[in-house]
mmCIF file of C-alpha atoms in Angstrom:
data_model
loop_
_atom_site.group_PDB
_atom_site.id
_atom_site.type_symbol
_atom_site.label_atom_id
_atom_site.label_comp_id
_atom_site.label_asym_id
_atom_site.label_seq_id
_atom_site.Cartn_x
_atom_site.Cartn_y
_atom_site.Cartn_z
ATOM 1 C CA UNK A 1 -54.099 -68.941 63.936
ATOM 2 C CA UNK A 2 -52.696 -66.681 61.212
ATOM 3 C CA UNK A 3 -53.652 -63.011 60.900
ATOM 4 C CA UNK A 4 -56.274 -62.215 58.265
ATOM 5 C CA UNK A 5 -55.746 -59.460 55.744
ATOM 6 C CA UNK A 6 -58.526 -56.937 55.399
ATOM 7 C CA UNK A 7 -60.322 -57.082 52.091
ATOM 8 C CA UNK A 8 -62.628 -54.154 52.778
ATOM 9 C CA UNK A 9 -62.544 -51.610 49.971
ATOM 10 C CA UNK A 10 -63.675 -48.109 50.813
ATOM 11 C CA UNK A 11 -64.599 -45.543 48.183
ATOM 12 C CA UNK A 12 -63.190 -42.134 49.153
ATOM 13 C CA UNK A 13 -66.168 -40.235 47.790
ATOM 14 C CA UNK A 14 -68.719 -42.281 49.728
ATOM 15 C CA UNK A 15 -67.000 -41.849 53.101
ATOM 16 C CA UNK A 16 -66.074 -38.168 52.941
ATOM 17 C CA UNK A 17 -66.213 -36.666 56.403
ATOM 18 C CA UNK A 18 -69.053 -34.118 56.730
ATOM 19 C CA UNK A 19 -66.476 -31.388 57.328
ATOM 20 C CA UNK A 20 -64.852 -32.010 53.939
ATOM 21 C CA UNK A 21 -67.854 -32.220 51.628
ATOM 22 C CA UNK A 22 -68.096 -28.454 51.166
ATOM 23 C CA UNK A 23 -64.926 -27.615 49.322
ATOM 24 C CA UNK A 24 -61.337 -27.909 48.332
ATOM 25 C CA UNK A 25 -58.573 -28.659 50.822
ATOM 26 C CA UNK A 26 -56.897 -25.917 52.802
ATOM 27 C CA UNK A 27 -53.586 -27.703 52.153
ATOM 28 C CA UNK A 28 -52.363 -30.964 50.602
ATOM 29 C CA UNK A 29 -49.140 -32.554 51.850
ATOM 30 C CA UNK A 30 -47.287 -35.242 49.917
ATOM 31 C CA UNK A 31 -45.782 -37.933 52.119
ATOM 32 C CA UNK A 32 -43.990 -41.106 51.133
ATOM 33 C CA UNK A 33 -44.468 -44.280 53.148
ATOM 34 C CA UNK A 34 -41.179 -45.457 54.619
ATOM 35 C CA UNK A 35 -40.228 -49.101 55.082
ATOM 36 C CA UNK A 36 -39.807 -48.411 58.797
ATOM 37 C CA UNK A 37 -43.494 -47.382 59.029
ATOM 38 C CA UNK A 38 -44.600 -50.997 58.531
ATOM 39 C CA UNK A 39 -45.601 -53.331 61.319
ATOM 40 C CA UNK A 40 -45.533 -57.113 61.642
ATOM 41 C CA UNK A 41 -48.558 -57.392 59.340
ATOM 42 C CA UNK A 42 -46.674 -55.600 56.518
ATOM 43 C CA UNK A 43 -48.830 -52.501 56.527
ATOM 44 C CA UNK A 44 -48.388 -49.065 58.053
ATOM 45 C CA UNK A 45 -48.787 -49.213 61.812
ATOM 46 C CA UNK A 46 -51.812 -47.217 62.955
ATOM 47 C CA UNK A 47 -49.680 -44.905 65.109
ATOM 48 C CA UNK A 48 -47.869 -43.682 61.981
ATOM 49 C CA UNK A 49 -51.120 -42.247 60.615
ATOM 50 C CA UNK A 50 -50.881 -39.649 63.404
ATOM 51 C CA UNK A 51 -47.293 -38.907 62.372
ATOM 52 C CA UNK A 52 -48.420 -38.331 58.774
ATOM 53 C CA UNK A 53 -51.140 -35.965 60.023
ATOM 54 C CA UNK A 54 -48.660 -34.106 62.215
ATOM 55 C CA UNK A 55 -46.270 -33.722 59.280
ATOM 56 C CA UNK A 56 -49.088 -32.367 57.098
ATOM 57 C CA UNK A 57 -50.084 -29.815 59.767
ATOM 58 C CA UNK A 58 -46.470 -28.666 60.129
ATOM 59 C CA UNK A 59 -46.105 -28.341 56.357
ATOM 60 C CA UNK A 60 -49.297 -26.251 56.280
ATOM 61 C CA UNK A 61 -48.185 -24.068 59.200
ATOM 62 C CA UNK A 62 -44.812 -23.462 57.525
ATOM 63 C CA UNK A 63 -46.736 -21.957 54.574
ATOM 64 C CA UNK A 64 -48.922 -19.678 56.737
ATOM 65 C CA UNK A 65 -47.776 -16.106 56.087
ATOM 66 C CA UNK A 66 -47.139 -14.221 59.279
ATOM 67 C CA UNK A 67 -46.408 -15.373 62.814
ATOM 68 C CA UNK A 68 -48.566 -18.255 64.023
ATOM 69 C CA UNK A 69 -46.716 -18.777 67.326
ATOM 70 C CA UNK A 70 -44.543 -16.810 69.725
ATOM 71 C CA UNK A 71 -43.432 -16.989 73.366
ATOM 72 C CA UNK A 72 -47.032 -16.452 74.542
ATOM 73 C CA UNK A 73 -49.069 -18.418 71.992
ATOM 74 C CA UNK A 74 -48.308 -21.939 70.777
ATOM 75 C CA UNK A 75 -50.560 -24.636 69.322
ATOM 76 C CA UNK A 76 -51.183 -27.919 71.090
ATOM 77 C CA UNK A 77 -53.305 -30.796 69.924
ATOM 78 C CA UNK A 78 -56.301 -31.118 72.220
ATOM 79 C CA UNK A 79 -58.123 -33.976 70.481
ATOM 80 C CA UNK A 80 -57.781 -36.307 67.532
ATOM 81 C CA UNK A 81 -60.103 -38.633 65.695
ATOM 82 C CA UNK A 82 -58.806 -41.046 63.096
ATOM 83 C CA UNK A 83 -61.159 -43.333 61.204
ATOM 84 C CA UNK A 84 -59.018 -46.107 59.749
ATOM 85 C CA UNK A 85 -60.618 -47.005 56.412
ATOM 86 C CA UNK A 86 -58.062 -49.383 54.860
ATOM 87 C CA UNK A 87 -54.472 -50.487 55.470
ATOM 88 C CA UNK A 88 -51.586 -48.708 53.744
ATOM 89 C CA UNK A 89 -49.048 -50.997 52.097
ATOM 90 C CA UNK A 90 -45.488 -50.193 51.097
ATOM 91 C CA UNK A 91 -44.552 -48.674 48.736
ATOM 92 C CA UNK A 92 -47.088 -45.848 48.622
ATOM 93 C CA UNK A 93 -47.120 -42.131 48.022
ATOM 94 C CA UNK A 94 -49.780 -40.403 50.102
ATOM 95 C CA UNK A 95 -51.637 -37.141 49.960
ATOM 96 C CA UNK A 96 -52.813 -35.752 53.278
ATOM 97 C CA UNK A 97 -55.632 -33.305 52.688
ATOM 98 C CA UNK A 98 -56.385 -30.755 55.401
ATOM 99 C CA UNK A 99 -59.684 -28.881 55.618
ATOM 100 C CA UNK A 100 -60.694 -26.114 57.997
ATOM 101 C CA UNK A 101 -63.808 -27.455 59.707
ATOM 102 C CA UNK A 102 -64.155 -24.843 62.468
ATOM 103 C CA UNK A 103 -62.438 -21.743 63.789
ATOM 104 C CA UNK A 104 -63.134 -20.675 67.380
ATOM 105 C CA UNK A 105 -61.712 -18.067 69.732
ATOM 106 C CA UNK A 106 -58.619 -20.029 70.761
ATOM 107 C CA UNK A 107 -59.018 -23.272 68.830
ATOM 108 C CA UNK A 108 -59.543 -24.655 65.380
ATOM 109 C CA UNK A 109 -60.685 -27.989 64.030
ATOM 110 C CA UNK A 110 -58.806 -29.391 61.051
ATOM 111 C CA UNK A 111 -60.506 -32.216 59.185
ATOM 112 C CA UNK A 112 -58.204 -34.578 57.325
ATOM 113 C CA UNK A 113 -58.193 -37.291 54.697
ATOM 114 C CA UNK A 114 -55.260 -39.513 53.767
ATOM 115 C CA UNK A 115 -55.545 -40.815 50.215
ATOM 116 C CA UNK A 116 -53.306 -42.603 47.725
ATOM 117 C CA UNK A 117 -51.565 -40.053 45.470
ATOM 118 C CA UNK A 118 -51.838 -42.331 42.411
ATOM 119 C CA UNK A 119 -55.380 -43.530 43.156
ATOM 120 C CA UNK A 120 -57.278 -40.591 44.732
ATOM 121 C CA UNK A 121 -60.401 -42.713 45.236
ATOM 122 C CA UNK A 122 -58.420 -44.916 47.664
ATOM 123 C CA UNK A 123 -59.141 -43.512 51.124
ATOM 124 C CA UNK A 124 -56.891 -44.711 53.951
ATOM 125 C CA UNK A 125 -58.263 -42.600 56.785
ATOM 126 C CA UNK A 126 -60.278 -39.526 57.633
ATOM 127 C CA UNK A 127 -61.231 -37.625 60.773
ATOM 128 C CA UNK A 128 -60.197 -34.425 62.483
ATOM 129 C CA UNK A 129 -57.968 -32.838 65.107
ATOM 130 C CA UNK A 130 -58.601 -29.917 67.438
ATOM 131 C CA UNK A 131 -55.718 -27.529 67.958
ATOM 132 C CA UNK A 132 -55.759 -24.999 70.790
ATOM 133 C CA UNK A 133 -53.403 -22.041 71.035
ATOM 134 C CA UNK A 134 -52.196 -21.591 74.594
ATOM 135 C CA UNK A 135 -49.704 -19.612 76.615
ATOM 136 C CA UNK A 136 -46.979 -22.127 77.542
ATOM 137 C CA UNK A 137 -46.167 -20.282 80.786
ATOM 138 C CA UNK A 138 -49.726 -20.286 82.143
ATOM 139 C CA UNK A 139 -51.194 -23.248 80.270
ATOM 140 C CA UNK A 140 -54.275 -21.107 79.516
ATOM 141 C CA UNK A 141 -55.883 -20.707 76.079
ATOM 142 C CA UNK A 142 -55.119 -17.530 74.138
ATOM 143 C CA UNK A 143 -56.803 -16.055 71.046
ATOM 144 C CA UNK A 144 -55.914 -17.581 67.696
ATOM 145 C CA UNK A 145 -53.142 -15.658 65.937
ATOM 146 C CA UNK A 146 -54.392 -13.385 63.188
ATOM 147 C CA UNK A 147 -52.187 -15.252 60.698
ATOM 148 C CA UNK A 148 -54.184 -18.448 61.376
ATOM 149 C CA UNK A 149 -57.526 -16.665 61.048
ATOM 150 C CA UNK A 150 -56.417 -15.198 57.739
ATOM 151 C CA UNK A 151 -55.036 -18.497 56.441
ATOM 152 C CA UNK A 152 -58.295 -20.314 57.182
ATOM 153 C CA UNK A 153 -60.666 -17.641 55.841
#
C-alpha cells in the first residue's frame, strides 16, 4: 500500500486560533525550509515544526530589550500544542507569527501560526506554548522578568 498525500486545503483566516484573532503578531520570524527537514514522504517532518517554533521564540527573545534571563530566572517550555493544518513541502519560506495570549505571574502563553511567506493564506500549523520562568538551582517558578512583561504589553 502506498502512502496517500493529503489534499486538505486549509484557509488561514478560517482557522485562526482564538488567541490570535484580536491583533497583530508580537513578532514574525522568517525561516527557510531546509532539505534535511524533509521526511520519507517528502514533506517537513512534524518534529521540525517544533524546531521552527523554538527558533521563532529565540529570535523574539533576542529582540527583547533588557535582561530576560539570569542565573536565577530562565525560561522553560512547560507545554506545547501544535495543530498540523497542512504539510510543508520543500522549497518553502515560512513566517512564524507569535502572539501573546496570556501573561501570568511566572508564565506566559505564546500563540503561534506558521504560514507560507509567499502565500499568507496558506496555514501550516497553529497552536500555543506555555513558557515558565524558573530558578534553575531550585526548579521553582519565579516571577516573569520585567523585560518580558514590557515586551508583551
